[in-house]
Coordinates of C-alpha atoms in Angstrom, one line a residue:
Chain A
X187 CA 43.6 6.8 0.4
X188 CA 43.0 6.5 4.1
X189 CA 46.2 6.2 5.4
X190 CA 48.0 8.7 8.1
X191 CA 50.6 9.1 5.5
X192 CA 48.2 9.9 2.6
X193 CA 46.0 12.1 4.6
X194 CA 49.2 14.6 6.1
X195 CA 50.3 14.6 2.0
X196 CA 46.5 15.7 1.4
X197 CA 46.9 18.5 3.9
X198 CA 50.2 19.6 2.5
X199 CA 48.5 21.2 -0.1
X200 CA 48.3 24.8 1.8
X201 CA 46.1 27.2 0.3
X202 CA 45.0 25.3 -2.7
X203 CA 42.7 23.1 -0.2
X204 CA 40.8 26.1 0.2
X205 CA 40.7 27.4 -3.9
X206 CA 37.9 25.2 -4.5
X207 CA 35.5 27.2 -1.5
X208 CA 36.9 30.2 -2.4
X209 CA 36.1 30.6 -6.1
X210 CA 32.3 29.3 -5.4
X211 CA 31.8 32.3 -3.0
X212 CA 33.3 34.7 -5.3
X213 CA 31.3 33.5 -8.1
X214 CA 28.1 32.7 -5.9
X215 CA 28.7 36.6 -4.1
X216 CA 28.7 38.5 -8.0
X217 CA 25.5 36.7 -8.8
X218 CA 24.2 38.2 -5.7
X219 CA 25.7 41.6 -6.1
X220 CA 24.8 41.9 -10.0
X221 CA 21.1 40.3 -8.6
X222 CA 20.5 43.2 -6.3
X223 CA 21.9 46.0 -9.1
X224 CA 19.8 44.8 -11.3
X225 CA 16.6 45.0 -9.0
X226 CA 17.8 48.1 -7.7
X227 CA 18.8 46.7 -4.1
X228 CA 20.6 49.3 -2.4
X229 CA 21.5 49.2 1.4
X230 CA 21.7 53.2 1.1
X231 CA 17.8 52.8 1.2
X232 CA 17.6 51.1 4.5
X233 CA 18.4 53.6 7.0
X234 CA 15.4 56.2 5.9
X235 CA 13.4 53.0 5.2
X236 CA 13.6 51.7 8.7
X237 CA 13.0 55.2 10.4
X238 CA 9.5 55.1 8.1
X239 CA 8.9 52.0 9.4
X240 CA 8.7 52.8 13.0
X241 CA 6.6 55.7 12.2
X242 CA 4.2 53.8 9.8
X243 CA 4.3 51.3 12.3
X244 CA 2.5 53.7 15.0
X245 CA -0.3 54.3 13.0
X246 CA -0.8 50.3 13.5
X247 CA -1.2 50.7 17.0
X248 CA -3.9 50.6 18.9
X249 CA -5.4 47.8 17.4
X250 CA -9.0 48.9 16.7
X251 CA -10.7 46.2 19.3
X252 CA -14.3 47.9 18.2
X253 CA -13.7 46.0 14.5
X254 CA -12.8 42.5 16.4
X255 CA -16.8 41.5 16.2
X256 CA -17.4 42.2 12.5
X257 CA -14.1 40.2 11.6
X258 CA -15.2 37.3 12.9
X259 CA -17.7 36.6 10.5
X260 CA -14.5 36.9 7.5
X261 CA -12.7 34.3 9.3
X262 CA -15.3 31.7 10.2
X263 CA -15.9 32.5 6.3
X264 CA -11.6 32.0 5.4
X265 CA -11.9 28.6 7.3
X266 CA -15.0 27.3 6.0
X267 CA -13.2 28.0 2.6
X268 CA -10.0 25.5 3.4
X269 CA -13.3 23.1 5.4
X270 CA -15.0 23.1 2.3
X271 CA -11.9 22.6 0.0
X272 CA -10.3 20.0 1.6
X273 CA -12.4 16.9 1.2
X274 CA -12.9 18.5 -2.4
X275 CA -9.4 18.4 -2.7
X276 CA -9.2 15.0 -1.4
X277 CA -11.7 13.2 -3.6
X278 CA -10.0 15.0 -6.6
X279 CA -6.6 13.8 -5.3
X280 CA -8.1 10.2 -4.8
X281 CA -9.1 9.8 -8.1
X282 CA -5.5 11.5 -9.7
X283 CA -3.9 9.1 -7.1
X284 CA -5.4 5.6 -8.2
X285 CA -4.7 7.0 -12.1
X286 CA -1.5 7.5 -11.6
X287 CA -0.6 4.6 -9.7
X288 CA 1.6 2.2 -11.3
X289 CA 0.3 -1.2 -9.6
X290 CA -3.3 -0.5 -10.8
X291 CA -3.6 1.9 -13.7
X292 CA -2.4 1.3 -17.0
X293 CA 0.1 3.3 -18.6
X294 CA -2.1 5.2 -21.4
X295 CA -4.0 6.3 -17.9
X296 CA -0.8 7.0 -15.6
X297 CA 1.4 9.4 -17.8
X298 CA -1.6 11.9 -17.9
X299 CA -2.6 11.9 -14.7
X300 CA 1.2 12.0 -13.4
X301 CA 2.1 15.0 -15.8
X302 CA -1.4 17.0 -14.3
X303 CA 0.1 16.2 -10.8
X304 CA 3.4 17.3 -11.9
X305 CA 1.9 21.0 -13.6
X306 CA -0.6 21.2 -10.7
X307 CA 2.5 21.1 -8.1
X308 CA 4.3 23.8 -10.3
X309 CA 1.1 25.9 -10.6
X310 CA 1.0 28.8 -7.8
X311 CA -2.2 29.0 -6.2
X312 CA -2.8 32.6 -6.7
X313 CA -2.6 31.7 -10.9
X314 CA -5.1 28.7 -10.3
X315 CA -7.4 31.6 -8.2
X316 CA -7.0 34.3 -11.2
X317 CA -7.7 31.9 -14.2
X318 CA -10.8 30.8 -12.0
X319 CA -12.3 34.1 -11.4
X320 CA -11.9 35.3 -14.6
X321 CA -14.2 32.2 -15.6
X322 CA -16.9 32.2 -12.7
X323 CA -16.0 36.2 -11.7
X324 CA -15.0 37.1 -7.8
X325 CA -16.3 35.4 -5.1
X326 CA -15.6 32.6 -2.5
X327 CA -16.5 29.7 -5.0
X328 CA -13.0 30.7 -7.2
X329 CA -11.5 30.4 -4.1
X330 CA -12.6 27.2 -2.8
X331 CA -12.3 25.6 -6.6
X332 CA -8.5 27.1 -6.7
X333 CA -7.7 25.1 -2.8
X334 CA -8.9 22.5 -3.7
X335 CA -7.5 22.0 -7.2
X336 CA -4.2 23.6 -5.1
X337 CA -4.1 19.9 -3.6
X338 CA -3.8 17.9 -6.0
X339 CA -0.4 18.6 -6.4
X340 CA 0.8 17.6 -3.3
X341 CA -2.1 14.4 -1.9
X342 CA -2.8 13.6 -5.2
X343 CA 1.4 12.5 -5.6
X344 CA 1.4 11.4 -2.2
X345 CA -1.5 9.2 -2.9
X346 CA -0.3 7.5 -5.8
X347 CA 3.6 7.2 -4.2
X348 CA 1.6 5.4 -1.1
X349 CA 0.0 2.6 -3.3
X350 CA 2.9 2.0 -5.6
X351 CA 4.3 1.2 -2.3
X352 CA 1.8 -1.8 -1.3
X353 CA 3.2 -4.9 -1.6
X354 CA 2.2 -6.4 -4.9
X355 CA 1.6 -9.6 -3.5
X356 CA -1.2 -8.2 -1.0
X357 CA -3.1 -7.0 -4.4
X358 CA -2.6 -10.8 -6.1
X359 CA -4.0 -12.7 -3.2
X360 CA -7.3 -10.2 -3.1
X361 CA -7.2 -10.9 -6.9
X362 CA -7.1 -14.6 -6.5
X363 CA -10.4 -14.7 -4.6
X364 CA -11.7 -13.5 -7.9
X365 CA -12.6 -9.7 -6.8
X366 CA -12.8 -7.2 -9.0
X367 CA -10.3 -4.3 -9.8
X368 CA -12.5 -2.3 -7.5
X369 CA -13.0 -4.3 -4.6
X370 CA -9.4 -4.8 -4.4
X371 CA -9.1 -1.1 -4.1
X372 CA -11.8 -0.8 -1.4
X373 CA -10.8 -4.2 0.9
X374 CA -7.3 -3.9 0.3
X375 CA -5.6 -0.3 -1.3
X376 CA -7.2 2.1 0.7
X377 CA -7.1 0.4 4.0
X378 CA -3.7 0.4 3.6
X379 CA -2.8 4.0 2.6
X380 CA -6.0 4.8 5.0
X381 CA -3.5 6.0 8.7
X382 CA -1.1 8.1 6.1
X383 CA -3.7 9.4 4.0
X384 CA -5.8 11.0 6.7
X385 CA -2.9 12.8 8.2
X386 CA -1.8 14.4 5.0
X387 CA -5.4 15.5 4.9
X388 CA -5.1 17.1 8.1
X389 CA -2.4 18.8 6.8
X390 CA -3.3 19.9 3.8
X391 CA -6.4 21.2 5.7
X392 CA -3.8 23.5 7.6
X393 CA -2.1 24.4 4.2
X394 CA -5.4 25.8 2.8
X395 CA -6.4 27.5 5.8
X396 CA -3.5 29.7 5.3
X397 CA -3.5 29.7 1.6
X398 CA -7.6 30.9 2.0
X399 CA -5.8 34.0 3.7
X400 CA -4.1 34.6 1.1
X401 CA -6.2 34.1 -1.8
X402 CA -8.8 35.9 0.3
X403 CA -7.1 39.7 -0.1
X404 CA -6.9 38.5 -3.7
X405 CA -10.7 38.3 -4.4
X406 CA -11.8 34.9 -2.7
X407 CA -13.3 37.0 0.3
X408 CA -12.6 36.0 3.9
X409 CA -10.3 37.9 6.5
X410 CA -7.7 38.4 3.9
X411 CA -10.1 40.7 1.4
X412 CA -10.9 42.5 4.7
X413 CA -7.2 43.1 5.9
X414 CA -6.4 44.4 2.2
X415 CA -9.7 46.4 2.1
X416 CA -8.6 47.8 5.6
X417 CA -4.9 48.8 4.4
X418 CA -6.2 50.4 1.3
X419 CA -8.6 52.7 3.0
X420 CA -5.6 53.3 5.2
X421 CA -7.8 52.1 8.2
X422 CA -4.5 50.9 9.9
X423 CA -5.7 50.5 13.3
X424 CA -8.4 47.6 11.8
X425 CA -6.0 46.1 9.8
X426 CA -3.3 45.1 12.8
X427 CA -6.9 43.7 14.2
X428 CA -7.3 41.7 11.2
X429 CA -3.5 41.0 11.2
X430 CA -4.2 39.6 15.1
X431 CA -7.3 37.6 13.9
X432 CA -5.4 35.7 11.3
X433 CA -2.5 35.4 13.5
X434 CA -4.6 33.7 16.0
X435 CA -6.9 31.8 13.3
X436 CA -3.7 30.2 11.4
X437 CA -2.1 29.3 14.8
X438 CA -5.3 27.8 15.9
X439 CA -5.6 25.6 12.8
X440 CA -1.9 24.0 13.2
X441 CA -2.7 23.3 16.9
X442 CA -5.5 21.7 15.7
X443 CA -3.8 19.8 12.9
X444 CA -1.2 19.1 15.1
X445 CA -3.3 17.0 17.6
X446 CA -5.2 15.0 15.1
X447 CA -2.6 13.8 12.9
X448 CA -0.8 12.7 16.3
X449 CA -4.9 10.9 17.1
X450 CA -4.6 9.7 13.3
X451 CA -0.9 8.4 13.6
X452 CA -1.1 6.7 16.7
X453 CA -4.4 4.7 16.2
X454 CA -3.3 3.6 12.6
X455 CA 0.3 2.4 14.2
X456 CA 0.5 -1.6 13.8
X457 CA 1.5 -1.8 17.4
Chain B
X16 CA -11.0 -32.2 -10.6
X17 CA -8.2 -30.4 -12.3
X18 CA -6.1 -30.9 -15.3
X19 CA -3.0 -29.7 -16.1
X20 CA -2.1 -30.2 -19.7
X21 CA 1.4 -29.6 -21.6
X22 CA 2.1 -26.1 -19.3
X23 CA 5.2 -24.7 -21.0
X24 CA 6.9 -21.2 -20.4
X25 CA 9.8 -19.6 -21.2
X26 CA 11.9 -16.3 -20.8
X27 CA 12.1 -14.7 -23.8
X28 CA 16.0 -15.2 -23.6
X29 CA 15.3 -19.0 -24.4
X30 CA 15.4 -20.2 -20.9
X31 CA 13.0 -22.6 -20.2
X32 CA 11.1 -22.1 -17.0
X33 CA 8.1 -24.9 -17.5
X34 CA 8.7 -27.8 -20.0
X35 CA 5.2 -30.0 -20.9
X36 CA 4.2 -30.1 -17.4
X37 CA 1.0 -32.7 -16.9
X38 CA -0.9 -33.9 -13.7
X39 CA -4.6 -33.8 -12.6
X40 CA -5.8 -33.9 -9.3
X41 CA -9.1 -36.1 -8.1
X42 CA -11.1 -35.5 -5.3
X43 CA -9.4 -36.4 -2.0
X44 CA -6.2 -36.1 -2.7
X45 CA -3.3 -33.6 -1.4
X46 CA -1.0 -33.2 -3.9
X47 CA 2.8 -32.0 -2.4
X48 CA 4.9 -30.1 -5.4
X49 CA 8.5 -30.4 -4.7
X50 CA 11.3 -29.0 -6.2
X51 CA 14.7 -27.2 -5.6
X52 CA 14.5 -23.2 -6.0
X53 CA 13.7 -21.9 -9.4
X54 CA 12.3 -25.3 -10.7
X55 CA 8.9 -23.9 -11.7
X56 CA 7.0 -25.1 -8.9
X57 CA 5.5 -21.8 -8.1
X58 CA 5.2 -20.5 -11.7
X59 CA 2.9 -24.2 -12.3
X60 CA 0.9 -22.7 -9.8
X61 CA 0.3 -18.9 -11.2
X62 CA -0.7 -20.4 -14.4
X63 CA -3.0 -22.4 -13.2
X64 CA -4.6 -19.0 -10.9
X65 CA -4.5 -17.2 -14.2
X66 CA -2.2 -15.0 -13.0
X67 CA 0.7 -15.7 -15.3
X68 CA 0.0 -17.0 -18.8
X69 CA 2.0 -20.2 -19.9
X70 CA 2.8 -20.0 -23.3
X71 CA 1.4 -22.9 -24.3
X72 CA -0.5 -26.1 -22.7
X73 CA -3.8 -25.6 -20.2
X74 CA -5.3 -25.6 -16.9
X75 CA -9.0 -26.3 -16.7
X76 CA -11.2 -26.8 -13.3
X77 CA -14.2 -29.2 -13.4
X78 CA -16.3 -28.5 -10.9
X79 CA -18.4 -30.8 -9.1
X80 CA -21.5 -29.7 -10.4
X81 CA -20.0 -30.2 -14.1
X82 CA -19.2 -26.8 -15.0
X83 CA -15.6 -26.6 -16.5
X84 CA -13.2 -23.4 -16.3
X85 CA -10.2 -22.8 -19.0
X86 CA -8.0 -21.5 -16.4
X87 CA -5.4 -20.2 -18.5
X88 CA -7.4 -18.9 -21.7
X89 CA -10.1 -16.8 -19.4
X90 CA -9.7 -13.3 -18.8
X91 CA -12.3 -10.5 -17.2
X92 CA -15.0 -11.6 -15.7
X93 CA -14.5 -15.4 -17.0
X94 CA -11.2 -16.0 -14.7
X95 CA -13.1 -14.0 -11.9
X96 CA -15.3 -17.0 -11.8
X97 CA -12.8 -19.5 -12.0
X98 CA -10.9 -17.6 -9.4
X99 CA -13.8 -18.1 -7.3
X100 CA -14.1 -21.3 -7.2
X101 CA -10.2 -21.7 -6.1
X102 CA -9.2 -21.2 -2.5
X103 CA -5.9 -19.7 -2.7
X104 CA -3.3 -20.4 0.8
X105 CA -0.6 -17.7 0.3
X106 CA 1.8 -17.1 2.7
X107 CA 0.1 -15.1 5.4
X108 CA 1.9 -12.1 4.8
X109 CA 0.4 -11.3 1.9
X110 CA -2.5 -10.6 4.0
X111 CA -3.8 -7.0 4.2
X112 CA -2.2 -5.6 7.4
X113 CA -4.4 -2.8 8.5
X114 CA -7.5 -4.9 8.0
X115 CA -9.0 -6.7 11.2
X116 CA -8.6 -10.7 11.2
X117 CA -11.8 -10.8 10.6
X118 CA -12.2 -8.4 7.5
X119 CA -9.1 -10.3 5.8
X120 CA -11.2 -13.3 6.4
X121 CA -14.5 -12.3 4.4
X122 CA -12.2 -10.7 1.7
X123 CA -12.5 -14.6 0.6
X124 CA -15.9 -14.6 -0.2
X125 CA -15.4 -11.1 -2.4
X126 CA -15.7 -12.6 -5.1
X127 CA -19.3 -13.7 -4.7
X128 CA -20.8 -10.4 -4.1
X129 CA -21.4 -7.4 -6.1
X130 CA -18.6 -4.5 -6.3
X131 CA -21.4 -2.1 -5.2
X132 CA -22.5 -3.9 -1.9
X133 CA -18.8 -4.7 -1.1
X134 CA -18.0 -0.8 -1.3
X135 CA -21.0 1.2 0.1
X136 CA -22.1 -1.5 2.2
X137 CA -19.4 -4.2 3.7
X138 CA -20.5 -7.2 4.4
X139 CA -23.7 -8.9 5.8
X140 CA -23.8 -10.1 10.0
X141 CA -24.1 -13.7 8.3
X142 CA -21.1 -13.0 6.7
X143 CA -19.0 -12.0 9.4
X144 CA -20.5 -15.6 11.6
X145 CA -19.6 -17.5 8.8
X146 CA -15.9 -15.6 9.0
X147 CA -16.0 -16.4 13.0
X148 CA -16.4 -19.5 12.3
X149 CA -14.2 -20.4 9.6
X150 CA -11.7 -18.7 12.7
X151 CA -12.9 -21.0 15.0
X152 CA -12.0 -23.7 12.7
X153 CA -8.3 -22.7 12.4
X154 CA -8.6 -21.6 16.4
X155 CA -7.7 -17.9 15.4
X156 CA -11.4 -16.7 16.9
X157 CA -10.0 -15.2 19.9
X158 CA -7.6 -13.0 17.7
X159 CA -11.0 -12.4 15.0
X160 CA -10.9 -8.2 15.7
X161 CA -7.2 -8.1 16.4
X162 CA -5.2 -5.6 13.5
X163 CA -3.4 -8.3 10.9
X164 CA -0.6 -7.2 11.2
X165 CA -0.2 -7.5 14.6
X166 CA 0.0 -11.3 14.6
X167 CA 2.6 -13.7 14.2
X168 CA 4.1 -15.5 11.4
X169 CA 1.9 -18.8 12.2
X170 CA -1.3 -16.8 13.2
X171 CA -1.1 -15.4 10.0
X172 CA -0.8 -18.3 8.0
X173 CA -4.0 -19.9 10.2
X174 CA -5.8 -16.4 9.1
X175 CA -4.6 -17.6 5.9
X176 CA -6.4 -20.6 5.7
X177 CA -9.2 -19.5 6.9
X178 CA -9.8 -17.1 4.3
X179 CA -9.7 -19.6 1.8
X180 CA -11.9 -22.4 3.9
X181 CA -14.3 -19.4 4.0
X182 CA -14.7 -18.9 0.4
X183 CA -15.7 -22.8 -0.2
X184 CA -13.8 -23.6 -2.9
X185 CA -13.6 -26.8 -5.4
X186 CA -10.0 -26.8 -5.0
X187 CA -7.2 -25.4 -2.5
X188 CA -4.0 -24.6 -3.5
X189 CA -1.2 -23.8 -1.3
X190 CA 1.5 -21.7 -1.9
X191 CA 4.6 -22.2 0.7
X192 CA 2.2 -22.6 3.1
X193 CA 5.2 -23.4 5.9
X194 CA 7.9 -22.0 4.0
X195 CA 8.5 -18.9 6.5
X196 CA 7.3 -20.8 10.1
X197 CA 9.3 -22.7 12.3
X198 CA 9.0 -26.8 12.7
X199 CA 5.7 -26.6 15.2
X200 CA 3.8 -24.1 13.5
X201 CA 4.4 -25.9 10.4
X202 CA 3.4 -29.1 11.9
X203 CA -0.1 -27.0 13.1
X204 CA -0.6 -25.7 9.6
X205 CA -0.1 -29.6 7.7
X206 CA -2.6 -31.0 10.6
X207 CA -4.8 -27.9 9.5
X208 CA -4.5 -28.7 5.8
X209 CA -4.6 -33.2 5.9
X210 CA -8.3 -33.3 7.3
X211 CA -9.0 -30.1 4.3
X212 CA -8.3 -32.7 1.5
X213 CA -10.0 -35.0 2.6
X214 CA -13.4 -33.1 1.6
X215 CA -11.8 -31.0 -1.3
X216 CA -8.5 -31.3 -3.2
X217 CA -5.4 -29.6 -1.9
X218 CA -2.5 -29.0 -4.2
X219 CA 0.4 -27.2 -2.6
X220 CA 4.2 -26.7 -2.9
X221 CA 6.5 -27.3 -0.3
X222 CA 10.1 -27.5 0.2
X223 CA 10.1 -30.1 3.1
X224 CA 9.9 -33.5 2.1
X225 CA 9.2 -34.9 5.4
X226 CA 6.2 -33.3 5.4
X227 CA 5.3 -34.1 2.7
X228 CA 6.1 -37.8 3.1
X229 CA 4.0 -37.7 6.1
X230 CA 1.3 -35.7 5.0
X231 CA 0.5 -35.7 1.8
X232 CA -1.1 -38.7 -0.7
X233 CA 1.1 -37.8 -3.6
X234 CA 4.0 -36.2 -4.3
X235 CA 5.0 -34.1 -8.0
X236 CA 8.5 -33.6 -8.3
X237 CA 9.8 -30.9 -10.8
X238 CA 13.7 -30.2 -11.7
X239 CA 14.8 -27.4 -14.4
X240 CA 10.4 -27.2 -15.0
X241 CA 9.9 -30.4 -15.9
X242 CA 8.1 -33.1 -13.9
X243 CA 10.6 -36.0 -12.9
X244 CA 8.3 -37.6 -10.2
X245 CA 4.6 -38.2 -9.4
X246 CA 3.6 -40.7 -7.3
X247 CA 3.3 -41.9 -3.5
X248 CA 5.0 -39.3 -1.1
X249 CA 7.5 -41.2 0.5
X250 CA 10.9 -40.2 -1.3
X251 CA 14.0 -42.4 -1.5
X252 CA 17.2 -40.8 -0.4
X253 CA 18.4 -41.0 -4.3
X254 CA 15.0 -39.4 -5.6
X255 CA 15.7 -36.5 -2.8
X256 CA 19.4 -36.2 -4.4
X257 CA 18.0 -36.2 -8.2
X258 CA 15.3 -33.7 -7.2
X259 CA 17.2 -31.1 -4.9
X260 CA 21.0 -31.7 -6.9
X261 CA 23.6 -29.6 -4.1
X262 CA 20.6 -27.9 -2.0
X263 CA 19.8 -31.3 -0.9
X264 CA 21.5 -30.7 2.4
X265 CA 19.5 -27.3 3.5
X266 CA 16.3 -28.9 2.7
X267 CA 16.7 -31.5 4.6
X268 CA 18.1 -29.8 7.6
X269 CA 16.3 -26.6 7.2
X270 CA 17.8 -23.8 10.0
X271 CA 15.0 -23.3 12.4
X272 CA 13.6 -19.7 11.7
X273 CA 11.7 -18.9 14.8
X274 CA 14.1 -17.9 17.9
X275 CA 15.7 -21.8 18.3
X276 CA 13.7 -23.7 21.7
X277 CA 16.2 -24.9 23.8
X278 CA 17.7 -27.9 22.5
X279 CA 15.6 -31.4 23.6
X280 CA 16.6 -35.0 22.7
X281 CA 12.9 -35.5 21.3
X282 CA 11.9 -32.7 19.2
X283 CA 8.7 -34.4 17.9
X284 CA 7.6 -34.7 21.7
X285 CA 8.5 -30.0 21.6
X286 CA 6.7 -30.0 19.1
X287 CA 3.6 -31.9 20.4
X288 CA 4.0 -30.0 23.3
X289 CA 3.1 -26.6 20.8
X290 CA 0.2 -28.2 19.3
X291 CA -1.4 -29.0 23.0
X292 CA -0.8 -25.4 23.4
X293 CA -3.0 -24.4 20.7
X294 CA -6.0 -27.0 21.1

């Protein structure tokens, strides 16, 4: 009831407005606190923790300038991983996408290939890396194999979501001509997912750059096995180098990303 | 030539949607379907495209070299063929949008080439004239490299036909070709399609009578999908009321979809004025 009258006899309800709110904290606050007892979580730790922190946190500094030129080579090698993973990725994704597209694979065809989306999505990258290396052993080609199966999951569904959007009718009259299945998806599906499909690309490329970092310190090579090869040999001064080199090779990718989806997005806009 | 014979469909609920429907269509004619909404006019269509199946009855194309296509028995490769030979006029906005004019143009001749020349190659320079100039015909070449999408609803509809003048087809059929346009643009489009028929067949459904009165050489009526009509386009005023029942009114005063022209005494002489505009 929307009336001034109903509303103040809503209001007169004093404290039991605010029972509802109330019990979900309490509730919500004892999960937290039997959360943290559990995982031993204790604030007692933080004091002495934090003083160690600014002490380990000295050793970081200077950054060790003298590593810079041998790093470089690592990170050319962490963004020719996501470079060479990417249009990997994307072919991969392209062919999940038409399966598991509604409007032009049959169902036998589209349940698969939506459920390996689906478990790909849930799959962390770092599993997809350690299955892979402990079929093909340690090395960048793991690496590359895990980014670009990594994205599937996310083009591969954003594929398939774009061209159950086309409009049905667009697909008849390409039909009607008498083309085939697969010149309708060359002339008429993938011009029309073309504008969005590139910038997810371009994104995804930004994804894997950081991912490569990642799965780098675990194995795949790169600046991120040198930054953990660093902090193990307690080399901390090189690491904050290495830490600086990422920094600036992550930030550099998303600038880049940045401007060519905008390029992308603009030029495919139906002005 | 094509023949229609005995199309029936229905829901599987009972409801009949196409009841023994029957015509043929000879050389030089243009062939107006009529019909209130939901009478089957579109579905006669589909079957006869091969894209919905009737349950019963056929549709076969005689070509003018003899060869004769089952329409609604052929599937694969079969229907492609048929397909091929059958220039379709849908409404223009089912016209690929992000494709050039000119690519949506030589998407008509697909059909005749192979899948792996259409996908690593495109198409050939000759192509692309004979596109142009299927453009020039429907005086869309000045708009040939212009994104689809960026036209209007009449440009569209001209790209349209086109397309389907471009693939040389035994037979045109037209679906709604002026259904979304205002009265000038669909004036344009029916001078576009009368001088079509004259060298090959045009069958097309409409939902303006006076167009088709003035238009077309024969007129097929359908009510509840059944035909209740074929023969000479001029329609009486009764014939209107038997075929349209309680729309009669809105198709025969159909609100004016494009922003409304200031009001004129003449608007044939508005009208007019629009074609000039686009000779």
């Amino acid at each position: 009831m929307t009336t001034a009258a109903g509303l103040a006899s809503e209001r007169a309800g004093g404290w039991r407005r605010f029972r509802r709110p109330f019990l979900a904290a309490l509730v919500l606050g004892a999960l937290v606190w039997w959360s943290a007892a559990l995982c031993r979580v204790s604030l007692d730790e933080l004091g002495p923790a934090l003083v160690k922190g600014i002490e380990v946190g000295g050793f970081f500094l200077p950054p060790d300038w003298r590593a810079l030129p041998e790093l470089l080579q690592p990170a050319l090698v962490t963004m020719l991983l996501a470079a060479v993973a990417t249009p990997l990725g994307l072919a991969l994704s392209i062919g999940f996408g038409l399966a598991g597209a509604r409007n032009l694979a049959p169902e036998w065809l589209r349940m698969p290939a939506r459920w390996l989306i689906g478990i790909e999505r849930a799959l962390p990258e770092l599993i997809t890396l350690l299955l892979l290396v402990a079929a093909l052993g340690i090395g960048p080609f793991p690496g590359v194999m895990a980014l670009a199966i990594g994205s599937i999951g996310m083009l591969g569904k954003l594929i398939a979501d774009a061209i159950e959007e086309i409009d049905p009718r667009v697909l008849e009259s390409v039909e009607s001509v008498g083309a085939t299945r697969w010149q309708t998806i060359r002339h008429a599906v993938l011009p029309e997912i073309m504008p969005g499909l590139l910038a997810n690309t371009i994104f995804r490329f930004e994804v894997n750059v950081r991912s490569s970092v990642l799965l780098g310190a675990a194995g795949a090579g790169g600046i991120g096995f040198e930054l953990n090869k660093a902090m193990s040999m307690l080399e901390y001064e090189r690491a904050m180098t290495a830490i600086l080199v990422t920094l600036a090779l992550v930030f550099g990718a998303e600038r880049l990303s940045d401007f060519l989806r905008r390029r992308v997005l603009d030029g495919g806009k139906l002005k | 030539m094509l023949y229609v014979e005995n199309l029936s469909k229905s829901l599987p609920n009972g409801r009949v949607l196409l009841d023994r429907v029957s015509f043929s269509v000879k050389p030089g004619e243009f062939v107006g379907i009529l019909g209130a909404s939901g009478a089957g006019k579109s579905l006669t269509l589909r079957c006869v495209l091969g894209l919905t199946r009737p349950d019963s009855g056929r549709a076969r194309l005689v070509t003018s070299n003899g060869t004769e296509f089952d329409l609604t028995g052929a599937s694969g490769r079969r229907l492609r063929e048929a397909r091929r030979r059958m220039g379709v006029i849908f409404q223009g906005f089912h016209l690929v949008k992000r494709l050039r004019v000119l690519d949506n143009v030589m998407i008509g001749r697909l059909g005749e080439i192979s899948p792996w020349r259409s996908w690593f190659y495109g198409f050939t320079d000759r192509e692309a004239a004979g596109a142009f100039e299927a453009l020039r015909c429907v005086k869309m070449e000045s708009c040939a490299e212009r994104v689809t999408g960026t036209l209007s609803g009449g440009e569209m509809q001209r790209v349209a036909i086109a397309r389907a003048m471009f693939q040389q087809p035994e037979l045109f059929l037209a679906d709604e070709p002026i259904a979304s346009l205002d009265p000038s643009n669909s004036l344009a489009i029916m001078k576009l399609l009368r001088p079509l028929a004259a060298a090959t067949p045009v069958v097309g459904v409409f939902h303006q009578p006076e167009m088709t009165a003035r238009f077309c050489t024969r007129v097929i009526a359908i009510k509840h999908g059944r035909i209740i009509y074929d023969g000479a386009p001029e329609l009486s005023h009764a014939k209107l009321e038997e075929i349209y029942g309680n729309e009669l009114m809105e198709v025969l005063r159909p609100a004016p979809v494009a922003p409304a022209p200031a009001p004129s005494p003449e608007p044939a002489h508005s009208a007019g004025l629009e074609l000039a505009k686009l000779a």
